[in-house]
């Protein structure tokens, strides 16, 4: 037979079982965390009408999108989870209760140039709260709590949720008479971490057309740093000059005010006036989350408040606030950094039963009892030498191997080997089960991410 | 702004939150059940190289597949989970431990003609066990146990796992000298339920080119019914005439022998000689699962033993056994039949907090405490009239609403309304929490599928 060399497309993540087990843990943590805040799981098609996905259009999107025809249909693969959400809410408006809170963890597609750590198929893990006409600021205050809980459960401690408010920025630029240039200015300011204040100042003057005085004013403004109280009180100095600025400051104060009631420690949160989020889309609170020991990764959870989710599909005003985690990239980076906990069990089974008798009835019954007790159990029945069987146990990393021969069956006991300690016990079913349950609880205590 | 009418493509399932919650429950049950048998979760790309997906080729597949180019790449969307598994095992052969047990619940794509209840994007929920060179019959005996546990947990009782062995069929046709026609014969016999024995006999003679004597012989053979012991003992009458037949019968006896040790009750299992599974692919045990009260749906979980998973990609002999549930179609049909339990909570939150104070600190703290106790909690902070807030609670179906006003905060209590009974209590946090936990446990007791 003519054979085809098997391969997986470049830019598409395909994990071996051990790594996949860790990815599944991460997804499960995100699912349960999002659910804890009352978000409904949603699942929209991966293929949509191309006209709908491209309603907004725009250069990068049109270049990167996977678009094709089938019969007469002009189809495309979703490139994010926000556009499908906008379509969903516009389409099912009458059947939803607002505020509508949904989470979606799903694959999206972007035909980017292939490069290390860039994916063409990747998971996004998004939450959004959509209001009908209005949406209270408390929803914006709640987002850091969700990020904090999700990241903490994953095992991260050294991260910072950096928050700003677009109204403060827009109001500030309006004060200086720079409303029209504000987009260019913010894109320039965004480079501060990379190129430093002097070059930012030069670019503001040469490219954004800002006067030297205003450039200094801008640099003084974005240099406001310190604890949340310090930053907020420095901002108070600008009040009374622009309504939008004042409104943004009030919102930011509300977000900060409820932090501790939402359970977010001060050290994991910072008001940061340099955060703008490139998109024109955001109109209020904006979020970025960085790992303190890995600033080079950039933001691993970003989002913000927007005023109009679905303007391309409906005349309903649908303001919202959302955050998104680029899960595939995050998982890849954590792996590269050696931050995925190597001590967590990743074997598909907790227990491997090696029957030592020709008739397997006793071994099968044992497997059924263990499964009834919620122990993930594999029955190994291949005709192999003992050594090959133990190699299999080692290769899969199964934590317990049970041996069941005539002697054990007669005596009503099970021989159980702890594959980590090497310790072997020969005990009745209940005691063996209790030992396994306790050992698994101990082994599964760790978090999926480990900071060094 | 020019608006585009929002729509979801025909043949693509997109559920409202209440229904989605039920679908999520079904998927979660399948995931945990498959894991209990030691299957590793796998996640392969939805897009693959078209050459790889179409290695086998074949008419329907080529017509239905979503195939397109991006740059120079000839790409396609997977149309099942078996071909990607074959590629995966061939590609990662050296890094896997065999037998390799994996489950995958994922979307697949077939551009079928749109019709009611047919989907172009649908979930399959598959498990397979892949051996390296050989695979023991016990793996085939275990499959009915997995189907039984999964279906029982979903809430089904009145179903039958029907099992046959292709070696018995092939051996039997060889006895009659009909090996070459066996494919045609099996396709004709497959129509027995629909057209009855007389028409099957006529077709066997007119279309499959079988003699009248052999047609009678075939009809006598497939008329063998009754309890498992009766069928097996009737089959004993054919032994000694064909080696393959004898081997198939031994295998079938092994499958039946271990049933009760695997926990499968006799009433949910039947040896059925009419089961062949259309594909040439299967070589040993084959499975179909039917709902006794809905035979019109056909098989809802099918599969079987095959000898060579990945012949198109590798010269390794990789025998396996697997079963597949067409989850999207099953979910659709259950909904149509009114079999999805209406009493299960489907609200995204267990508790909705309605703060009655201007300062929300106490309400936010309450929400955080409830979330710490694993209660899915939504804080409702929109500025609406009381009636609108209660309408929201009704529309989402949230089981408990908590009210927190100045009086409650001063007294250290929470007013809690059970939205089902209408009963209202005013109790301290711990007692309120205990009441909610007990109520939720009771509400979540039911299964997702209800038989009438």
mmCIF file of N, CA and C in Angstrom, chain A residues 139-210:
data_model
loop_
_atom_site.group_PDB
_atom_site.id
_atom_site.type_symbol
_atom_site.label_atom_id
_atom_site.label_comp_id
_atom_site.label_asym_id
_atom_site.label_seq_id
_atom_site.Cartn_x
_atom_site.Cartn_y
_atom_site.Cartn_z
ATOM 1 N N UNK A 139 -19.897 45.430 37.656
ATOM 2 C CA UNK A 139 -19.437 44.343 36.794
ATOM 3 C C UNK A 139 -17.967 44.515 36.416
ATOM 4 N N UNK A 140 -17.558 45.768 36.237
ATOM 5 C CA UNK A 140 -16.155 46.032 35.934
ATOM 6 C C UNK A 140 -15.271 45.785 37.157
ATOM 7 N N UNK A 141 -15.853 46.072 38.341
ATOM 8 C CA UNK A 141 -15.108 45.858 39.588
ATOM 9 C C UNK A 141 -14.916 44.366 39.887
ATOM 10 N N UNK A 142 -15.811 43.542 39.335
ATOM 11 C CA UNK A 142 -15.770 42.106 39.647
ATOM 12 C C UNK A 142 -14.702 41.351 38.844
ATOM 13 N N UNK A 143 -14.347 41.882 37.674
ATOM 14 C CA UNK A 143 -13.425 41.146 36.793
ATOM 15 C C UNK A 143 -12.091 40.785 37.460
ATOM 16 N N UNK A 144 -11.446 41.728 38.184
ATOM 17 C CA UNK A 144 -10.176 41.350 38.827
ATOM 18 C C UNK A 144 -10.344 40.175 39.798
ATOM 19 N N UNK A 145 -11.511 40.085 40.445
ATOM 20 C CA UNK A 145 -11.751 38.977 41.373
ATOM 21 C C UNK A 145 -11.735 37.638 40.634
ATOM 22 N N UNK A 146 -12.301 37.645 39.437
ATOM 23 C CA UNK A 146 -12.377 36.404 38.663
ATOM 24 C C UNK A 146 -10.984 36.009 38.177
ATOM 25 N N UNK A 147 -10.250 37.012 37.677
ATOM 26 C CA UNK A 147 -8.873 36.736 37.240
ATOM 27 C C UNK A 147 -8.056 36.223 38.428
ATOM 28 N N UNK A 148 -8.198 36.888 39.582
ATOM 29 C CA UNK A 148 -7.420 36.500 40.763
ATOM 30 C C UNK A 148 -7.722 35.057 41.166
ATOM 31 N N UNK A 149 -9.012 34.709 41.217
ATOM 32 C CA UNK A 149 -9.362 33.357 41.649
ATOM 33 C C UNK A 149 -8.876 32.305 40.646
ATOM 34 N N UNK A 150 -9.053 32.587 39.365
ATOM 35 C CA UNK A 150 -8.629 31.631 38.336
ATOM 36 C C UNK A 150 -7.114 31.405 38.410
ATOM 37 N N UNK A 151 -6.358 32.485 38.455
ATOM 38 C CA UNK A 151 -4.900 32.363 38.444
ATOM 39 C C UNK A 151 -4.388 31.694 39.714
ATOM 40 N N UNK A 152 -4.995 32.041 40.844
ATOM 41 C CA UNK A 152 -4.571 31.444 42.106
ATOM 42 C C UNK A 152 -4.824 29.935 42.095
ATOM 43 N N UNK A 153 -5.975 29.549 41.591
ATOM 44 C CA UNK A 153 -6.278 28.120 41.518
ATOM 45 C C UNK A 153 -5.335 27.374 40.580
ATOM 46 N N UNK A 154 -4.920 28.060 39.534
ATOM 47 C CA UNK A 154 -3.959 27.428 38.623
ATOM 48 C C UNK A 154 -2.603 27.245 39.297
ATOM 49 N N UNK A 155 -2.358 28.013 40.348
ATOM 50 C CA UNK A 155 -1.098 27.860 41.079
ATOM 51 C C UNK A 155 -0.216 29.091 41.026
ATOM 52 N N UNK A 156 -0.685 30.164 40.374
ATOM 53 C CA UNK A 156 0.129 31.374 40.256
ATOM 54 C C UNK A 156 -0.057 32.266 41.486
ATOM 55 N N UNK A 157 1.017 32.850 41.949
ATOM 56 C CA UNK A 157 0.937 33.817 43.051
ATOM 57 C C UNK A 157 1.526 35.150 42.603
ATOM 58 N N UNK A 158 2.618 35.058 41.831
ATOM 59 C CA UNK A 158 3.348 36.263 41.450
ATOM 60 C C UNK A 158 2.833 36.817 40.120
ATOM 61 N N UNK A 159 1.647 37.412 40.211
ATOM 62 C CA UNK A 159 1.075 38.061 39.017
ATOM 63 C C UNK A 159 0.433 39.369 39.448
ATOM 64 N N UNK A 160 0.252 40.254 38.483
ATOM 65 C CA UNK A 160 -0.368 41.546 38.787
ATOM 66 C C UNK A 160 -1.460 41.855 37.761
ATOM 67 N N UNK A 161 -2.636 42.148 38.274
ATOM 68 C CA UNK A 161 -3.748 42.584 37.426
ATOM 69 C C UNK A 161 -3.653 44.103 37.327
ATOM 70 N N UNK A 162 -3.289 44.596 36.170
ATOM 71 C CA UNK A 162 -3.098 46.030 35.974
ATOM 72 C C UNK A 162 -4.342 46.627 35.330
ATOM 73 N N UNK A 163 -4.824 47.691 35.944
ATOM 74 C CA UNK A 163 -6.116 48.236 35.555
ATOM 75 C C UNK A 163 -6.006 49.733 35.277
ATOM 76 N N UNK A 164 -6.731 50.167 34.286
ATOM 77 C CA UNK A 164 -6.831 51.583 33.965
ATOM 78 C C UNK A 164 -8.256 51.853 33.503
ATOM 79 N N UNK A 165 -8.560 53.085 33.196
ATOM 80 C CA UNK A 165 -9.880 53.407 32.673
ATOM 81 C C UNK A 165 -9.706 54.319 31.460
ATOM 82 N N UNK A 166 -10.296 53.892 30.348
ATOM 83 C CA UNK A 166 -10.137 54.654 29.107
ATOM 84 C C UNK A 166 -10.708 56.068 29.214
ATOM 85 N N UNK A 167 -11.733 56.246 30.063
ATOM 86 C CA UNK A 167 -12.317 57.581 30.226
ATOM 87 C C UNK A 167 -11.295 58.548 30.837
ATOM 88 N N UNK A 168 -10.448 58.009 31.746
ATOM 89 C CA UNK A 168 -9.403 58.850 32.343
ATOM 90 C C UNK A 168 -8.418 59.286 31.256
ATOM 91 N N UNK A 169 -8.018 58.329 30.430
ATOM 92 C CA UNK A 169 -7.082 58.670 29.354
ATOM 93 C C UNK A 169 -7.714 59.645 28.374
ATOM 94 N N UNK A 170 -8.907 59.296 27.892
ATOM 95 C CA UNK A 170 -9.544 60.159 26.895
ATOM 96 C C UNK A 170 -9.818 61.548 27.462
ATOM 97 N N UNK A 171 -10.238 61.585 28.742
ATOM 98 C CA UNK A 171 -10.495 62.874 29.398
ATOM 99 C C UNK A 171 -9.229 63.696 29.528
ATOM 100 N N UNK A 172 -8.150 63.024 29.879
ATOM 101 C CA UNK A 172 -6.877 63.718 30.023
ATOM 102 C C UNK A 172 -6.421 64.316 28.686
ATOM 103 N N UNK A 173 -6.524 63.525 27.625
ATOM 104 C CA UNK A 173 -6.096 64.040 26.316
ATOM 105 C C UNK A 173 -7.019 65.170 25.854
ATOM 106 N N UNK A 174 -8.296 65.105 26.220
ATOM 107 C CA UNK A 174 -9.226 66.192 25.882
ATOM 108 C C UNK A 174 -8.805 67.489 26.589
ATOM 109 N N UNK A 175 -8.375 67.356 27.863
ATOM 110 C CA UNK A 175 -7.894 68.533 28.607
ATOM 111 C C UNK A 175 -6.789 69.250 27.858
ATOM 112 N N UNK A 176 -5.910 68.458 27.200
ATOM 113 C CA UNK A 176 -4.769 69.039 26.484
ATOM 114 C C UNK A 176 -5.132 69.426 25.056
ATOM 115 N N UNK A 177 -6.409 69.212 24.703
ATOM 116 C CA UNK A 177 -6.820 69.505 23.323
ATOM 117 C C UNK A 177 -6.258 68.508 22.325
ATOM 118 N N UNK A 178 -6.017 67.279 22.787
ATOM 119 C CA UNK A 178 -5.372 66.276 21.926
ATOM 120 C C UNK A 178 -6.306 65.102 21.607
ATOM 121 N N UNK A 179 -7.621 65.362 21.661
ATOM 122 C CA UNK A 179 -8.570 64.261 21.446
ATOM 123 C C UNK A 179 -8.322 63.543 20.124
ATOM 124 N N UNK A 180 -8.081 64.319 19.059
ATOM 125 C CA UNK A 180 -7.923 63.675 17.749
ATOM 126 C C UNK A 180 -6.681 62.818 17.651
ATOM 127 N N UNK A 181 -5.613 63.237 18.324
ATOM 128 C CA UNK A 181 -4.365 62.469 18.273
ATOM 129 C C UNK A 181 -4.321 61.346 19.319
ATOM 130 N N UNK A 182 -5.378 61.221 20.141
ATOM 131 C CA UNK A 182 -5.256 60.345 21.311
ATOM 132 C C UNK A 182 -4.937 58.887 20.934
ATOM 133 N N UNK A 183 -5.476 58.434 19.797
ATOM 134 C CA UNK A 183 -5.173 57.062 19.363
ATOM 135 C C UNK A 183 -3.682 56.889 19.122
ATOM 136 N N UNK A 184 -3.103 57.792 18.346
ATOM 137 C CA UNK A 184 -1.665 57.743 18.057
ATOM 138 C C UNK A 184 -0.845 57.865 19.338
ATOM 139 N N UNK A 185 -1.275 58.751 20.209
ATOM 140 C CA UNK A 185 -0.542 58.965 21.454
ATOM 141 C C UNK A 185 -0.523 57.684 22.281
ATOM 142 N N UNK A 186 -1.693 57.073 22.406
ATOM 143 C CA UNK A 186 -1.759 55.867 23.241
ATOM 144 C C UNK A 186 -0.919 54.737 22.661
ATOM 145 N N UNK A 187 -0.911 54.613 21.349
ATOM 146 C CA UNK A 187 -0.065 53.586 20.724
ATOM 147 C C UNK A 187 1.416 53.869 21.006
ATOM 148 N N UNK A 188 1.766 55.124 21.032
ATOM 149 C CA UNK A 188 3.163 55.479 21.326
ATOM 150 C C UNK A 188 3.498 55.203 22.793
ATOM 151 N N UNK A 189 2.596 55.650 23.672
ATOM 152 C CA UNK A 189 2.798 55.455 25.114
ATOM 153 C C UNK A 189 2.914 53.965 25.443
ATOM 154 N N UNK A 190 2.180 53.134 24.676
ATOM 155 C CA UNK A 190 2.170 51.692 24.887
ATOM 156 C C UNK A 190 3.586 51.100 24.763
ATOM 157 N N UNK A 191 4.494 51.848 24.084
ATOM 158 C CA UNK A 191 5.850 51.341 23.867
ATOM 159 C C UNK A 191 6.793 51.692 25.028
ATOM 160 N N UNK A 192 6.256 52.355 26.038
ATOM 161 C CA UNK A 192 7.074 52.859 27.142
ATOM 162 C C UNK A 192 7.993 51.792 27.737
ATOM 163 N N UNK A 193 7.418 50.611 28.044
ATOM 164 C CA UNK A 193 8.214 49.542 28.653
ATOM 165 C C UNK A 193 9.375 49.136 27.756
ATOM 166 N N UNK A 194 9.129 49.175 26.450
ATOM 167 C CA UNK A 194 10.141 48.680 25.516
ATOM 168 C C UNK A 194 11.218 49.710 25.199
ATOM 169 N N UNK A 195 10.820 50.978 24.968
ATOM 170 C CA UNK A 195 11.796 51.943 24.446
ATOM 171 C C UNK A 195 12.174 53.041 25.440
ATOM 172 N N UNK A 196 11.450 53.135 26.567
ATOM 173 C CA UNK A 196 11.812 54.128 27.585
ATOM 174 C C UNK A 196 11.186 55.491 27.319
ATOM 175 N N UNK A 197 11.158 56.374 28.350
ATOM 176 C CA UNK A 197 10.439 57.650 28.257
ATOM 177 C C UNK A 197 11.041 58.633 27.243
ATOM 178 N N UNK A 198 12.363 58.654 27.089
ATOM 179 C CA UNK A 198 12.955 59.642 26.178
ATOM 180 C C UNK A 198 12.518 59.407 24.746
ATOM 181 N N UNK A 199 12.578 58.146 24.341
ATOM 182 C CA UNK A 199 12.183 57.846 22.964
ATOM 183 C C UNK A 199 10.691 58.048 22.760
ATOM 184 N N UNK A 200 9.901 57.724 23.816
ATOM 185 C CA UNK A 200 8.459 57.966 23.720
ATOM 186 C C UNK A 200 8.216 59.461 23.506
ATOM 187 N N UNK A 201 8.923 60.307 24.262
ATOM 188 C CA UNK A 201 8.759 61.750 24.124
ATOM 189 C C UNK A 201 9.099 62.223 22.710
ATOM 190 N N UNK A 202 10.213 61.702 22.195
ATOM 191 C CA UNK A 202 10.630 62.080 20.840
ATOM 192 C C UNK A 202 9.583 61.666 19.810
ATOM 193 N N UNK A 203 9.077 60.452 19.940
ATOM 194 C CA UNK A 203 8.066 59.966 18.995
ATOM 195 C C UNK A 203 6.775 60.767 19.098
ATOM 196 N N UNK A 204 6.404 61.141 20.333
ATOM 197 C CA UNK A 204 5.178 61.922 20.518
ATOM 198 C C UNK A 204 5.263 63.226 19.735
ATOM 199 N N UNK A 205 6.429 63.819 19.777
ATOM 200 C CA UNK A 205 6.612 65.098 19.075
ATOM 201 C C UNK A 205 6.724 64.890 17.569
ATOM 202 N N UNK A 206 7.578 63.923 17.171
ATOM 203 C CA UNK A 206 7.855 63.773 15.736
ATOM 204 C C UNK A 206 6.715 63.068 14.994
ATOM 205 N N UNK A 207 6.091 62.080 15.624
ATOM 206 C CA UNK A 207 5.093 61.314 14.866
ATOM 207 C C UNK A 207 3.657 61.615 15.238
ATOM 208 N N UNK A 208 3.387 61.888 16.530
ATOM 209 C CA UNK A 208 1.999 62.136 16.919
ATOM 210 C C UNK A 208 1.658 63.628 16.849
ATOM 211 N N UNK A 209 2.647 64.445 16.515
ATOM 212 C CA UNK A 209 2.368 65.876 16.341
ATOM 213 C C UNK A 209 1.996 66.591 17.632
ATOM 214 N N UNK A 210 2.618 66.190 18.739
ATOM 215 C CA UNK A 210 2.320 66.780 20.043
ATOM 216 C C UNK A 210 3.367 67.864 20.331
#
